[in-house]
Each structure stands twice: as structure tokens, then as C-alpha cells.
Short mmCIF file of C-alpha atoms and ligand atoms in Angstrom, two decimals:
data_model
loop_
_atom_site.label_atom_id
_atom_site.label_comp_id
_atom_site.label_asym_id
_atom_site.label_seq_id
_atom_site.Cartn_x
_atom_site.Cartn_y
_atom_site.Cartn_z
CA UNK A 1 116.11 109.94 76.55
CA UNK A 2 115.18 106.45 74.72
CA UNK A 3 114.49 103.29 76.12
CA UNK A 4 117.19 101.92 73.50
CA UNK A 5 119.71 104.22 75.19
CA UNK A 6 119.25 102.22 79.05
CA UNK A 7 120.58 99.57 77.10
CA UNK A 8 117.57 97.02 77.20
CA UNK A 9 117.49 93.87 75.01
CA UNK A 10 115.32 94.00 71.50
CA UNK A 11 112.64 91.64 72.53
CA UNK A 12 112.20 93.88 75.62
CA UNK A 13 111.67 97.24 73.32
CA UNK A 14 109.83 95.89 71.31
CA UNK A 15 107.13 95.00 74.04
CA UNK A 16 107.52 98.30 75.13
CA UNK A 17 106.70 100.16 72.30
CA UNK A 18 103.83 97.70 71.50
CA UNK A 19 102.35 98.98 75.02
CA UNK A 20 103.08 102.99 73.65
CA UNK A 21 105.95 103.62 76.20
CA UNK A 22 108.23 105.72 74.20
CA UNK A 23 110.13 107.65 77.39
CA UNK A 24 111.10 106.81 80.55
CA UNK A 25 109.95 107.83 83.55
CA UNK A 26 112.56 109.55 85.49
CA UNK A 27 112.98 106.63 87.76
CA UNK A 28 113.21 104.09 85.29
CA UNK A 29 115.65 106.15 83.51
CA UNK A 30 117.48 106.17 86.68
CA UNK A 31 116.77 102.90 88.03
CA UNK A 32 117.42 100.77 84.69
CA UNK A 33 121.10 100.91 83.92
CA UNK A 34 122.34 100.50 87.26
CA UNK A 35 120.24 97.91 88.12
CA UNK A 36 121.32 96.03 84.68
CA UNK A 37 125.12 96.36 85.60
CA UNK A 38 124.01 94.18 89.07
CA UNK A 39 123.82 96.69 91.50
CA UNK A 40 121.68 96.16 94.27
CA UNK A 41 119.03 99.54 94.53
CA UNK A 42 117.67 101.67 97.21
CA UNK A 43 114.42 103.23 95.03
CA UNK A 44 112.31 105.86 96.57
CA UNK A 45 109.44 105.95 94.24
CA UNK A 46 105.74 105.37 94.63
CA UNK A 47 102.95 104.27 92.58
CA UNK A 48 102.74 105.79 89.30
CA UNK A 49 106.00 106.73 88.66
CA UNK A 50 106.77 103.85 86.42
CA UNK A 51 108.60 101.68 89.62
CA UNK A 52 107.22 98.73 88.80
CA UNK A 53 108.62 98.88 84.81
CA UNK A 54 112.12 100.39 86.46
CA UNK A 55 112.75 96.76 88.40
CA UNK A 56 110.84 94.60 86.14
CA UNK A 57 113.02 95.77 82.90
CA UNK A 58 116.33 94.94 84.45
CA UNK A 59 115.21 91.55 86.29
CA UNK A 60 113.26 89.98 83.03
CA UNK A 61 116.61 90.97 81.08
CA UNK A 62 118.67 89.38 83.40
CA UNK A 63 116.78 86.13 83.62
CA UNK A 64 116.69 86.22 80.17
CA UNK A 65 120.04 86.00 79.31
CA UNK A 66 120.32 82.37 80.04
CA UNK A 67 117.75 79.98 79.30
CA UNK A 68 116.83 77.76 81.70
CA UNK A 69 116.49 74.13 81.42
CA UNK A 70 113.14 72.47 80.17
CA UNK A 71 110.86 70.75 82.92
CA UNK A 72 109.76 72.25 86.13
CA UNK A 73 113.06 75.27 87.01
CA UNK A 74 112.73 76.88 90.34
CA UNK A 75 112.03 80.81 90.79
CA UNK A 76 115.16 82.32 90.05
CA UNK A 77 113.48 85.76 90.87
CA UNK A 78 111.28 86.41 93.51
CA UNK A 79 109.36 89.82 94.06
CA UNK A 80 107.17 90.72 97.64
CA UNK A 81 104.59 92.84 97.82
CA UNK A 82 102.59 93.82 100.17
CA UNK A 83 98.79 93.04 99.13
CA UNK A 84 96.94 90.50 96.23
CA UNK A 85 96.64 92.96 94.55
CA UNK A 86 99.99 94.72 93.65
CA UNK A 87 101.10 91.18 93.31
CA UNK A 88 98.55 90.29 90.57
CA UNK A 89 99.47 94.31 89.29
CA UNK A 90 103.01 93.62 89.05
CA UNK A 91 102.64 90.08 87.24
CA UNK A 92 100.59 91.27 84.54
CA UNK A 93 103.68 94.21 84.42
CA UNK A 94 106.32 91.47 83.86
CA UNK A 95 104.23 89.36 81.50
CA UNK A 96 103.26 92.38 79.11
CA UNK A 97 107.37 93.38 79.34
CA UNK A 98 108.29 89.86 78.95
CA UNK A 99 105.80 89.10 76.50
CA UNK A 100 108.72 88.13 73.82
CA UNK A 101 110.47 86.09 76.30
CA UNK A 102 109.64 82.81 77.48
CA UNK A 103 109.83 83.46 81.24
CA UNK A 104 107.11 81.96 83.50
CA UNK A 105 105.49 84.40 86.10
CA UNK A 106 103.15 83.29 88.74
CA UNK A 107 101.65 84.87 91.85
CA UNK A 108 100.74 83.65 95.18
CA UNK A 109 98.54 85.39 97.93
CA UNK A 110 96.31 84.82 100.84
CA UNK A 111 92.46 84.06 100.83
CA UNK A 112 93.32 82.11 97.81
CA UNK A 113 93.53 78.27 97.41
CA UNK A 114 97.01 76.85 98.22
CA UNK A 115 96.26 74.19 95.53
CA UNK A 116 96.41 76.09 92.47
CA UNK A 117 99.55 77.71 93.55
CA UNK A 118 101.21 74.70 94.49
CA UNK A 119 100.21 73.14 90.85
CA UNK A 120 101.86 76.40 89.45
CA UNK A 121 105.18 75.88 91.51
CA UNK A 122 105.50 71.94 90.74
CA UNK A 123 105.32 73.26 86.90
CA UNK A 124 107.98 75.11 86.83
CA UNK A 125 108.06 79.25 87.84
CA UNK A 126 110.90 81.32 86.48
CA UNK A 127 109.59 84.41 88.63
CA UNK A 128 107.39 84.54 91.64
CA UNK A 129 105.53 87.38 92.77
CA UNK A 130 104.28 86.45 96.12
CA UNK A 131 102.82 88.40 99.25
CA UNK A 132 104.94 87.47 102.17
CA UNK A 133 102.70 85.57 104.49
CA UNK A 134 101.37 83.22 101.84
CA UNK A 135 104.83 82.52 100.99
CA UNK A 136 105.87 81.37 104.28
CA UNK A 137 102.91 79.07 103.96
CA UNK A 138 104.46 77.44 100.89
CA UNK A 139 108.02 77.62 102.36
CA UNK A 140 107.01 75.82 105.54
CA UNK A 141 105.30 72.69 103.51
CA UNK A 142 108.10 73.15 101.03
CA UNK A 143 106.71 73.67 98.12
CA UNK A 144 107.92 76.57 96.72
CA UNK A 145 111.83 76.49 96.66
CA UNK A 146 114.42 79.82 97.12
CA UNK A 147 117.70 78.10 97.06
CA UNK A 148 118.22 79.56 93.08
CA UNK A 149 116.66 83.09 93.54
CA UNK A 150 119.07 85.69 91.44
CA UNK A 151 116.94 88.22 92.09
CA UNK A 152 115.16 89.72 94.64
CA UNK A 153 112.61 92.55 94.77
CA UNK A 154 110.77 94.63 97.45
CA UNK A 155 108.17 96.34 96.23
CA UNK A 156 106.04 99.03 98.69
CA UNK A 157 108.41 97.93 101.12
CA UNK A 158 107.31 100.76 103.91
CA UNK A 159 104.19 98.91 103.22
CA UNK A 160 104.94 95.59 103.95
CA UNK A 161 105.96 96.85 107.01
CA UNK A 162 102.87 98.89 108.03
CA UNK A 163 101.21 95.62 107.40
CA UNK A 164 103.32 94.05 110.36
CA UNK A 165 104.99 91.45 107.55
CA UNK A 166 108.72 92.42 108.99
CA UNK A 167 109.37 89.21 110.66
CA UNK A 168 108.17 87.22 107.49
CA UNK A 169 110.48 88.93 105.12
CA UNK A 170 112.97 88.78 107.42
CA UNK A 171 112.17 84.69 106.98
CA UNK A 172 112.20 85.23 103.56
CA UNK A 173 115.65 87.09 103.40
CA UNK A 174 117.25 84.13 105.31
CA UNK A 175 116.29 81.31 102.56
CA UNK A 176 117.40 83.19 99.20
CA UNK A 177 121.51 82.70 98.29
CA UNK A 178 123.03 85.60 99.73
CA UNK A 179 124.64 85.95 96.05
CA UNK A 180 121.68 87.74 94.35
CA UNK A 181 120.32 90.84 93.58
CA UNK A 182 118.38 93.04 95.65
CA UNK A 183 115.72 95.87 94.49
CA UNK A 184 113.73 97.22 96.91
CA UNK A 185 111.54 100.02 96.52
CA UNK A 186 109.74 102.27 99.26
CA UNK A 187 107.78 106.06 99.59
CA UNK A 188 109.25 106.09 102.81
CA UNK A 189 112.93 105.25 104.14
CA UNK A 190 111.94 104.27 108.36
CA UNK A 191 114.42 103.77 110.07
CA UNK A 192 113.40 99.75 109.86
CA UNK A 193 113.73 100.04 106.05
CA UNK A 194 117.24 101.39 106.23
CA UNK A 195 118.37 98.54 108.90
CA UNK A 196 116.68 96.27 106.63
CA UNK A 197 119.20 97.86 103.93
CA UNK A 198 121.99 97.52 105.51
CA UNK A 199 121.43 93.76 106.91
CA UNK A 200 120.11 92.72 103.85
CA UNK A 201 121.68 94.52 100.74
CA UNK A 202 125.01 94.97 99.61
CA UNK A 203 126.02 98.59 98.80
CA UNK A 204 123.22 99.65 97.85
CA UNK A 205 122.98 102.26 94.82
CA UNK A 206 120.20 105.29 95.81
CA UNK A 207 117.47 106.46 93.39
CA UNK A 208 115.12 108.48 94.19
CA UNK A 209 112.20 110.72 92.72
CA UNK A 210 110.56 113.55 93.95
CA UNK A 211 107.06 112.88 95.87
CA UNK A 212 104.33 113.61 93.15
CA UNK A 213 101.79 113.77 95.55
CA UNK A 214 100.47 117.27 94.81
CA UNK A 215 97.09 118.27 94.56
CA UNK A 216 96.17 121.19 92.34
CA UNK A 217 94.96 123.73 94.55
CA UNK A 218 92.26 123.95 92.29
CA UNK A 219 90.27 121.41 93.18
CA UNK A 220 86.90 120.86 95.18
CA UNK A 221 87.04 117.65 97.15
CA UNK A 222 83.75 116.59 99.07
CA UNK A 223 82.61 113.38 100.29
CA UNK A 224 79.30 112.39 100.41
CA UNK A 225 78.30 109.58 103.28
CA UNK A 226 75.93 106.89 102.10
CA UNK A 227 74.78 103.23 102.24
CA UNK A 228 76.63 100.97 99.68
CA UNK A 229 73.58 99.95 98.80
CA UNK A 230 72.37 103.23 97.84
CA UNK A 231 75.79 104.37 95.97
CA UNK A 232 74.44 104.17 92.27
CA UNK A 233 71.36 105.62 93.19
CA UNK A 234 72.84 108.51 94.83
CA UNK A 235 75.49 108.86 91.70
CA UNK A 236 72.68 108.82 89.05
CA UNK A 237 71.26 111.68 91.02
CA UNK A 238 73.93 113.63 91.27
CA UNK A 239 74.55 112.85 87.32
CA UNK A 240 71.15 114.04 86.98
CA UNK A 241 71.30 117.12 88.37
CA UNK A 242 74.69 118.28 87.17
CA UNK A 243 75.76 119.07 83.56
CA UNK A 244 79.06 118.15 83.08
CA UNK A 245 79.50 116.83 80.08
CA UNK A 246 82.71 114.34 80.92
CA UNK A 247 82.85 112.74 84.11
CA UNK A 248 85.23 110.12 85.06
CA UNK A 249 83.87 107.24 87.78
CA UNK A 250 86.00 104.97 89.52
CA UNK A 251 84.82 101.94 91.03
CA UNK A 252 86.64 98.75 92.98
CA UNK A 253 85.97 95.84 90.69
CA UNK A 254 86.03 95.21 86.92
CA UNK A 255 82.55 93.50 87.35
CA UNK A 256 81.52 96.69 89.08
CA UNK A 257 82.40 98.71 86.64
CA UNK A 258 80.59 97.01 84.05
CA UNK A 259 77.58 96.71 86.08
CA UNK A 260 77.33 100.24 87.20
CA UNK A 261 77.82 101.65 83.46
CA UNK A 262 75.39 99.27 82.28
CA UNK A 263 72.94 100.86 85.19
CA UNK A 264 73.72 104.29 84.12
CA UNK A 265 72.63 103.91 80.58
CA UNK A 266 69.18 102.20 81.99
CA UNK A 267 69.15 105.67 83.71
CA UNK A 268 69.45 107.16 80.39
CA UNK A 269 73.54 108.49 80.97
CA UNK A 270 75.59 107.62 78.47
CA UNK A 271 78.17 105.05 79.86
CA UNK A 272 80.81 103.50 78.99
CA UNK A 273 83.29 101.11 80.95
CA UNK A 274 87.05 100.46 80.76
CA UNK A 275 88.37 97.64 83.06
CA UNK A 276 91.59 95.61 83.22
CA UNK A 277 89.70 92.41 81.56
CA UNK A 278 89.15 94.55 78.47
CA UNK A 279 91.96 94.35 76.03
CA UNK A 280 94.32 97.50 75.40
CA UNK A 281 91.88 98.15 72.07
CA UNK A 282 88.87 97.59 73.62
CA UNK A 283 89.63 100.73 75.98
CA UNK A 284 90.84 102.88 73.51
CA UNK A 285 87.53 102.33 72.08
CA UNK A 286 85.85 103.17 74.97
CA UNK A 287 87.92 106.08 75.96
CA UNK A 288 87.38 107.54 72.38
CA UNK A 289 83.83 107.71 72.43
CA UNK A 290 84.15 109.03 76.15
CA UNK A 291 86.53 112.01 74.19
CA UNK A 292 84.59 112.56 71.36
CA UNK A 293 81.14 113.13 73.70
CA UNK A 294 79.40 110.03 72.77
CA UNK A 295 79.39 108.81 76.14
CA UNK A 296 79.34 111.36 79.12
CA UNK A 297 80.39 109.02 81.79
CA UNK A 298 83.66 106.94 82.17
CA UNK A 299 83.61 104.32 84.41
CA UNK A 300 87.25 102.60 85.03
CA UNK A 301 88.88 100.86 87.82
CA UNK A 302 92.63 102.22 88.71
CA UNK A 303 94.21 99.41 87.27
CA UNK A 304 92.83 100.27 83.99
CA UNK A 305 92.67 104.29 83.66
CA UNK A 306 96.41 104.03 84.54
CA UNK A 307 98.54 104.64 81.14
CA UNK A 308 95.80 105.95 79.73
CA UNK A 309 95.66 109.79 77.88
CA UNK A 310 92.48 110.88 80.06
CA UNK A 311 91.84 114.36 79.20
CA UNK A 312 91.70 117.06 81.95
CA UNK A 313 88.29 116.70 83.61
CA UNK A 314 86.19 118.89 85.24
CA UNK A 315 84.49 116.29 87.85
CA UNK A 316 85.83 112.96 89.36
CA UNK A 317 83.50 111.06 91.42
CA UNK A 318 84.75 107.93 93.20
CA UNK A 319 81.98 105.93 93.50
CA UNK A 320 84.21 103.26 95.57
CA UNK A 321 87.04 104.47 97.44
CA UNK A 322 90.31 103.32 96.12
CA UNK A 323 91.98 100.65 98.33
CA UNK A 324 95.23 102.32 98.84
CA UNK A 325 95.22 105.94 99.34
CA UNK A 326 97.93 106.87 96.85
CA UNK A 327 95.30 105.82 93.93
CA UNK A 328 93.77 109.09 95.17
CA UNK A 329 95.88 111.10 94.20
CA UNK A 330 96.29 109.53 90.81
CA UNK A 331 92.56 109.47 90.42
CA UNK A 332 92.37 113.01 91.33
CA UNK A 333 94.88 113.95 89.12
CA UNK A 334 92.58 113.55 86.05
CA UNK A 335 91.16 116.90 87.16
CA UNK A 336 91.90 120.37 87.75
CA UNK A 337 94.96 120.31 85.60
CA UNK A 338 97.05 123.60 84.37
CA UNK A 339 94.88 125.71 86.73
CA UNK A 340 91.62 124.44 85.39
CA UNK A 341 88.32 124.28 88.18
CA UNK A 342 88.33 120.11 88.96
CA UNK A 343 86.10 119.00 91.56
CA UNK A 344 86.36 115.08 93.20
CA UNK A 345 83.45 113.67 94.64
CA UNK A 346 83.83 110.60 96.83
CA UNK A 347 80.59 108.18 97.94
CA UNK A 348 81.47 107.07 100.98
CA UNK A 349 79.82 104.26 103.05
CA UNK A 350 80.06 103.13 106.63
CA UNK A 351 82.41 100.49 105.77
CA UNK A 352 84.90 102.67 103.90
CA UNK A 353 85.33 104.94 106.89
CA UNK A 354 88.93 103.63 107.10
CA UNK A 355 89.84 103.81 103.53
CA UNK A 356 88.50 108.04 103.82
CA UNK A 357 90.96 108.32 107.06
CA UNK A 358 93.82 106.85 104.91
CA UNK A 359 93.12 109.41 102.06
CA UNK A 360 93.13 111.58 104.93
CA UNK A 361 96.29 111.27 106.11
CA UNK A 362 98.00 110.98 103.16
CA UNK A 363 96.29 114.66 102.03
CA UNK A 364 96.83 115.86 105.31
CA UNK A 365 93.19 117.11 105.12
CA UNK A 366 90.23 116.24 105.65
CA UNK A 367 87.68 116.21 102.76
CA UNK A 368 84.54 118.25 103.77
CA UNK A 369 81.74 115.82 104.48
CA UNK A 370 78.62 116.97 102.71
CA UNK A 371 75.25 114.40 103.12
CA UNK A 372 72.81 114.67 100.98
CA UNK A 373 69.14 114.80 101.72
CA UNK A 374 67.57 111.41 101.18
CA UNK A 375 70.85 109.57 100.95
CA UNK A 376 71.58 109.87 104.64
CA UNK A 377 73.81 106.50 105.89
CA UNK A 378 72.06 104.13 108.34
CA UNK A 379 74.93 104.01 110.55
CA UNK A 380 78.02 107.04 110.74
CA UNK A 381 80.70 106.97 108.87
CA UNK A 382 83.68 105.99 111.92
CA UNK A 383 87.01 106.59 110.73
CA UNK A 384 88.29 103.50 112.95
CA UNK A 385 86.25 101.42 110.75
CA UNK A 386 88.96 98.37 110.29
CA UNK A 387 90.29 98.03 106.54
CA UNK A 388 90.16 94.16 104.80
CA UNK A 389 94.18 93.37 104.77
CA UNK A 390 94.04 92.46 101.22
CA UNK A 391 94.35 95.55 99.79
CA UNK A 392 93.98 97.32 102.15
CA UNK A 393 97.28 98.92 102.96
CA UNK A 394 96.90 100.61 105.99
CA UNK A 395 99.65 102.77 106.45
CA UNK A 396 100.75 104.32 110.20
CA UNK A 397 99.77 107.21 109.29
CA UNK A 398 102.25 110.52 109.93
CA UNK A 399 105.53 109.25 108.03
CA UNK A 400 104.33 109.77 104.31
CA UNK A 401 106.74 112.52 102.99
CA UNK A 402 105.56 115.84 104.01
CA UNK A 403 103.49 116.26 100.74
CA UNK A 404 102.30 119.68 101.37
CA UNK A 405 98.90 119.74 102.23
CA UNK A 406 97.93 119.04 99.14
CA UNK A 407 94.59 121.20 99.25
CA UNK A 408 92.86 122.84 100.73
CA UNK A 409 89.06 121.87 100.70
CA UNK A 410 87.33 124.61 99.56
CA UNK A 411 84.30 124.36 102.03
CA UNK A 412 83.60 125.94 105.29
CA UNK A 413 81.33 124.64 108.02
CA UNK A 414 78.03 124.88 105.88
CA UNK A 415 79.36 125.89 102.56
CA UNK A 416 77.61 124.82 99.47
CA UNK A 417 79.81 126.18 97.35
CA UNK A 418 79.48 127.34 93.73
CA UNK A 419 80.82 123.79 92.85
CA UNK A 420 78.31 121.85 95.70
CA UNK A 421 75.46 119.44 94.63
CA UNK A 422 72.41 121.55 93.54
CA UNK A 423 69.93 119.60 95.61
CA UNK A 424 69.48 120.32 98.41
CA UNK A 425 71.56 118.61 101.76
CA UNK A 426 71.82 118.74 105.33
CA UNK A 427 75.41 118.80 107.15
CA UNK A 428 75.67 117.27 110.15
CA UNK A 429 77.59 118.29 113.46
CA UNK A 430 79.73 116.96 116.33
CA UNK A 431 82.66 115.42 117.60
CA UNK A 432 84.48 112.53 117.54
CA UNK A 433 85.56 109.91 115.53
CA UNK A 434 82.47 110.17 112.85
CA UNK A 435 83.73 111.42 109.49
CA UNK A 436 80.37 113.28 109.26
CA UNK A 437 81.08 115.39 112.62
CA UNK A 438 82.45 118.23 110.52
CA UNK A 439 81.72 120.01 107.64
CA UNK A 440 85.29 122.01 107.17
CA UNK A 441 88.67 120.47 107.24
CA UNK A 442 90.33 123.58 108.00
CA UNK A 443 89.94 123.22 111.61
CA UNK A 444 88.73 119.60 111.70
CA UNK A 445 90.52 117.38 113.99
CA UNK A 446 91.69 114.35 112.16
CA UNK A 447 90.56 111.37 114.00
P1 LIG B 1 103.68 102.18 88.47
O1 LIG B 1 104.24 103.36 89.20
O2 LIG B 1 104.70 101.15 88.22
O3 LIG B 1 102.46 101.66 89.14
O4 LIG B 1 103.24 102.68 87.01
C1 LIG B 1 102.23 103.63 86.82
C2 LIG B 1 101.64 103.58 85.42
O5 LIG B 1 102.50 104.17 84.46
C3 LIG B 1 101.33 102.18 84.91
O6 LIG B 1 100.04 102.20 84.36
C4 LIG B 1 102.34 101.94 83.82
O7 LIG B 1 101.78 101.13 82.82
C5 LIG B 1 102.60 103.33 83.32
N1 LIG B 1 103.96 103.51 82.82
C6 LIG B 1 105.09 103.09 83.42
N2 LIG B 1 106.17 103.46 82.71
C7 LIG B 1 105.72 104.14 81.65
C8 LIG B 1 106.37 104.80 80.54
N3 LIG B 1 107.69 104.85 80.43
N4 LIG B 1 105.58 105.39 79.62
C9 LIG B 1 104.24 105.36 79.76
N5 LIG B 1 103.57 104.78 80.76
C10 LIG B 1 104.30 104.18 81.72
#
């Protein structure tokens, strides 16, 4: 199977095999051609199955077809998601696909300026990628227009519901031509999502690919409680200590990332970083000398380790917690491939207690909490610790698909494991809603 074969224009294959996609994924194979004949599309798919290439193929195609009029056009397709920054995510998607066609893309989100945004709209937008409360905003003062929207997208919608945005889309819905396209895309099909369906879409066509959320079985998770302040300190010891020779380090932010490699080589680890504002050579680059052993550490943020050929690793460490809890999973699955020993560290501070109970309840497991001597946390990690909306897609917890439970953590109450930190650490014990109350997830409680 061929990207050619899904019946995609020229200018769009060619931007596809400049960005090295020579198959598609099984949703985009299934997702492409009946989205291109105009069907409206019911995709169960999450992140990192390729969704985001499966709807933006068929809508920049569409729009493509006829060229709109010089001078400022209105959006004529119009894709929701639920946080900044799947919307910025799914831009740059559409403007790499649609590199060879001259199709305007701009995003709009909260805790941004309105003015920028409103500058974009007045110059003309062929396709808006917008989170849904910000777009009310814009709506209500009228400038940004829906009255010529072909094409409409839902992207994470189960999301955008978690995040209480129902009556907003809903809003949204009402003010695009009810002659228009409709894609939306979900892990989960609520109830809400399939009366949403049915108000909303016409006959929809079903696609749907299996949950990849499995965890090799062989893998060690542990999370380590610290201060934020005190996260590169702690990694640098544990890089110390350990003798891995390729580790792979995720962080939140590009500027992170850069920072912390540059920290590790003043440590005397050979660093390198690979971040989104780094072009597609400039991380081959990096990733090559992180192959070849001339740098031991990787550091990347998600955005930019996705669609790359990381080799099986034997140790992940997340130095930040990812923002959505799926990114685990993909972060993860650098590591214990093909029945190979992986072990995923996490450095978890106070403030990301929220973020571990999301990974928690997507795994259905609780990672064993392990804190290390000298890097205790001033304050307990509380896994009611509220996440920062923007980004931070809280989900409801309990209606993921039934992903088995994906591991098991490998610790016991006390266990140091063959795999654990070689310095020394102290586990701590209790109840409640502190992440550090129990060393074993097997009969944890999850809070
Ligand atoms: P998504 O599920 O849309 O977030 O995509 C996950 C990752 O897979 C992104 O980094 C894409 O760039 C990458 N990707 C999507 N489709 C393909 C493909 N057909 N071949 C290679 N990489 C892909």
C-alpha cells in the first residue's frame, strides 16, 4: 500500500515523501479515500497513529482543488482541538503536507494575545485550527467568520469534552453551513460523542484502529519524587551512577531541552538535543551521533522524537512529565522492544502530581514511587495536584479503552530491583492521596 494508490494529488506526495513517509498508517490508509470521496468520518484513532496526516491529506486536497480568490478569503476549513498545543501540532502537520500548495493555516488559542490572531484573520485564513473557547471569543466580536467553512474537523474530540468545551462546540457546530464536511476523531466513543454524531454529522463512515496502548511487559517503570528545581541535578546523578550507554531524555520545552543538554555536557555527559525548532537535518544530525555513541544522552521533546527511527533503548528517563498521558506511552515505547529489558524513569515534582495520576490511569497502574536519598521533595507529591488547562488534558479517568494493564511494575513494597538506582534511597509509607504513600502498584490504591 502507496500513498499514490489513496489517490492524493502530486503536490501532496511529493511533500510526503520529502518528510520520508513512504506507507500509510493503517488509519490513514483507511481514513484517506473515503474521506476524499466527501464522506463525513467517525475515526477512532489516537495520537501516533498517523490521525492527524489521515484528515489533513483529504481536507488540504479538497481546498486545493479550487483556488480561492486573492485578498483576505474566509476559513473554508476549520479544525478544533482541544489544547494550544495540538492546535500549534496540527498546523505545522498541514503546512509541511501543504507545503506545495498555497493554502494559508493559522491557529488561535487561549493565554495568547487576541491581537495577533485577529491581524491573521483580517489577512485572509484558508484553514483555521482553533481551540474552542478562544474561538468563541473571536466569534462573539466577529472577527473570525464560519459562514464558508467546507470542512470541519474534530480532533481528540473525547478530549474536548473532558475539558468541559461541549457547549462551545456545540456553538461552534451551529455557525458553520450545514453543507460541509465533518471529520471527527476520538480514543473514546461516550455516549456524548455518538449524540454529537448523530446531531451533527451526516452518515457518518466508521474507521477505526486498534488501541496501541501496550506496554511491553518488559519494562521497569519507577518514578522518582523531587523538587523541579532539583530535576537536573538529580538526573546527572543518576547518569552518573549508571552505565548505559544510550539514554533517551524527554523534557517539556524546546528551550528546556537545549538548556538541560547543554548542562549535561558541563557535567561531562555527552549531550545532544533534538527539538521541534531544529530543522528535519539538524536532528538527523543529532540523532546520528546519539546512534553512532558520540553522544550518550538524547534529549528531545515529544513533538520532535515523533517520526523519528530511535533505536530500541535500554533506559528512558522523563525528566518532565509529558502533558498528555498518551505521550507516555509513545515515549515509553522507545524501550523494551522485541522482548528486550527497557526501564522508564520519571522525575516527578510536586506540581506534576496530576500529570503522574493521568499516566496512571491511562496504564491502569501505578508506577512504583522510589525517592532517592538527598533528592527528597519539600512538599508530597498529591495526585489531586490541579493540571494547567493548556495542555493539560485531563481526561475523566476510567473510559480509556480497556488497554490491558499495560505492565506490571516490577517493584514490590521495598524492592530495589536489579534495574533500581545504585545509590542508595529511602521509600516512604502511608496512605492517601500522596503518590509517595506506596512503594508497589500491585496493591496500591489509585487515588
Ligand atoms: P499523529 O498520530 O498524527 O500524532 O502522528 C504521529 C507521528 O507519526 C507524527 O510524528 C507523524 O509525523 C508521524 N507519521 C504520520 N504518518 C506517518 C507515515 N505514514 N509514515 C511515517 N510517519 C508518519
Amino acid at each position: 500500500m502507496t500513498f499514490e494508490t489513496l489517490g492524493l494529488s502530486p503536490a501532496l506526495l511529493r511533500a510526503l515523501a520529502e518528510n520520508n513517509y513512504t506507507t500509510p498508517t493503517p488509519i490513514q490508509a483507511e481514513a484517506i479515500p473515503l474521506a476524499l470521496a466527501g464522506h463525513d468520518l467517525l475515526g477512532g484513532a489516537q495520537t501516533g497513529t498517523g490521525k492527524t496526516a489521515a484528515f489533513s491529506l483529504p481536507l488540504l486536497q479538497r481546498l486545493s482543488k479550487l483556488t480561492p480568490p486573492n485578498g483576505a478569503r474566509k476559513p473554508r476549513a476549520l479544525v478544533l482541538t482541544p489544547t494550544r498545543e495540538l492546535a500549534v501540532q496540527v498546523a505545522d502537520s498541514l503546512k509541511t503536507y501543504g507545503r506545495h500548495l498555497r493554502l494559508n493555516v493559522t491557529t488561535i488559542y487561549g493565554g495568547a494575545g487576541m491581537g495577533p490572531q485577529m491581524d491573521n484573520l483580517r489577512r485572509g485564513v484558508d484553514i483555521l485550527v482553533a481551540t474552542p473557547g478562544r474561538l468563541i471569543d473571536h466569534l462573539e466580536r466577529g472577527t473570525a467568520k464560519l459562514d464558508e467553512i467546507e470542512v470541519l474537523v474534530l480532533d481528540e474530540a473525547d478530549r474536548m469534552l473532558d475539558m468541559g468545551f461541549l457547549p462551545a462546540i456545540k456553538r461552534i457546530l451551529n455557525r458553520v453551513p450545514k453543507e460541509r464536511q465533518t471529520l471527527l476523531f476520538s480514543a473514546t466513543f461516550e455516549d456524548q460523542i455518538k449524540a454529537l454524531a448523530l446531531e451533527f454529522m451526516r452518515n457518518p463512515q466508521q474507521v477505526q484502529v486498534t488501541a496501541k496502548n501496550t506496554i511491553a511487559e518488559t519494562i521497569v517503570h519507577r518514578a522518582h519524587p523531587v523538587d523541579g528545581s532539583r530535576k537536573r541535578d538529580l538526573l546527572i546523578d543518576i547518569l552518573s551512577k549508571r552505565h548505559t550507554d544510550q539514554v533517551l531524555v524527554f523534557g517539556k520545552t524546546k528551550h528546556g531541552c537545549n538548556r538541560l543538554a547543554e548542562q549535561l555536557e558541563t557535567a561531562g555527559l555527552k549531550a545532544v538535543a533534538i527539538h521541534g525548532n531544529k530543522s528535519q537535518a539538524q536532528r538527523q544530525k543529532a540523532l546520528n551521533l546519539f546512534k553512532a555513541g558520540k553522544a550518550r544522552v538524547l534529549v528531545a521533546t515529544d513533538v520532535a522524537a515523533r517520526g523519528l527511527d530511535i533505536p530500541n533503548l535500554p533506559l528512558v528517563i522523563n525528566h518532565d512529565l509529558p502533558m498528555v498521558a498518551e505521550d507516555y506511552i509513545h515515549r515509553i515505547g522507545r524501550t523494551g522492544r522485541a522482548g528486550a529489558q527497557g526501564e522508564a524513569l520519571s522525575l516527578v515534582s510536586p506540581e506534576e502530581g496530576g500529570l503522574l495520576r493521568q499516566i496512571q490511569r491511562m496504564l491502569k497502574v501505578d508506577l512504583v514511587m522510589d525517592t532517592i536519598e538527598g533528592f527528597a521533595p519539600s512538599k508530597p507529591i498529591r495526585l489531586d495536584t490541579p493540571i494547567p488547562k493548556n495542555g493539560g488534558g485531563q481526561r475523566q479517568g476510567g473510559h480509556r479503552p480497556p488497554s490491558k494493564p499495560a505492565h506490571r511494575a516490577h517493584g514490590k513494597p521495598g524492592d530495589r530491583g536489579a534495574h533500581a538506582h545504585a545509590g542508595p534511597k529511602q521509600h516512604r509509607s502511608g496512605q492517601g492521596a500522596y503518590a509517595g504513600a506506596y512503594a508497589g502498584s500491585r496493591r496500591g490504591t489509585r487515588a
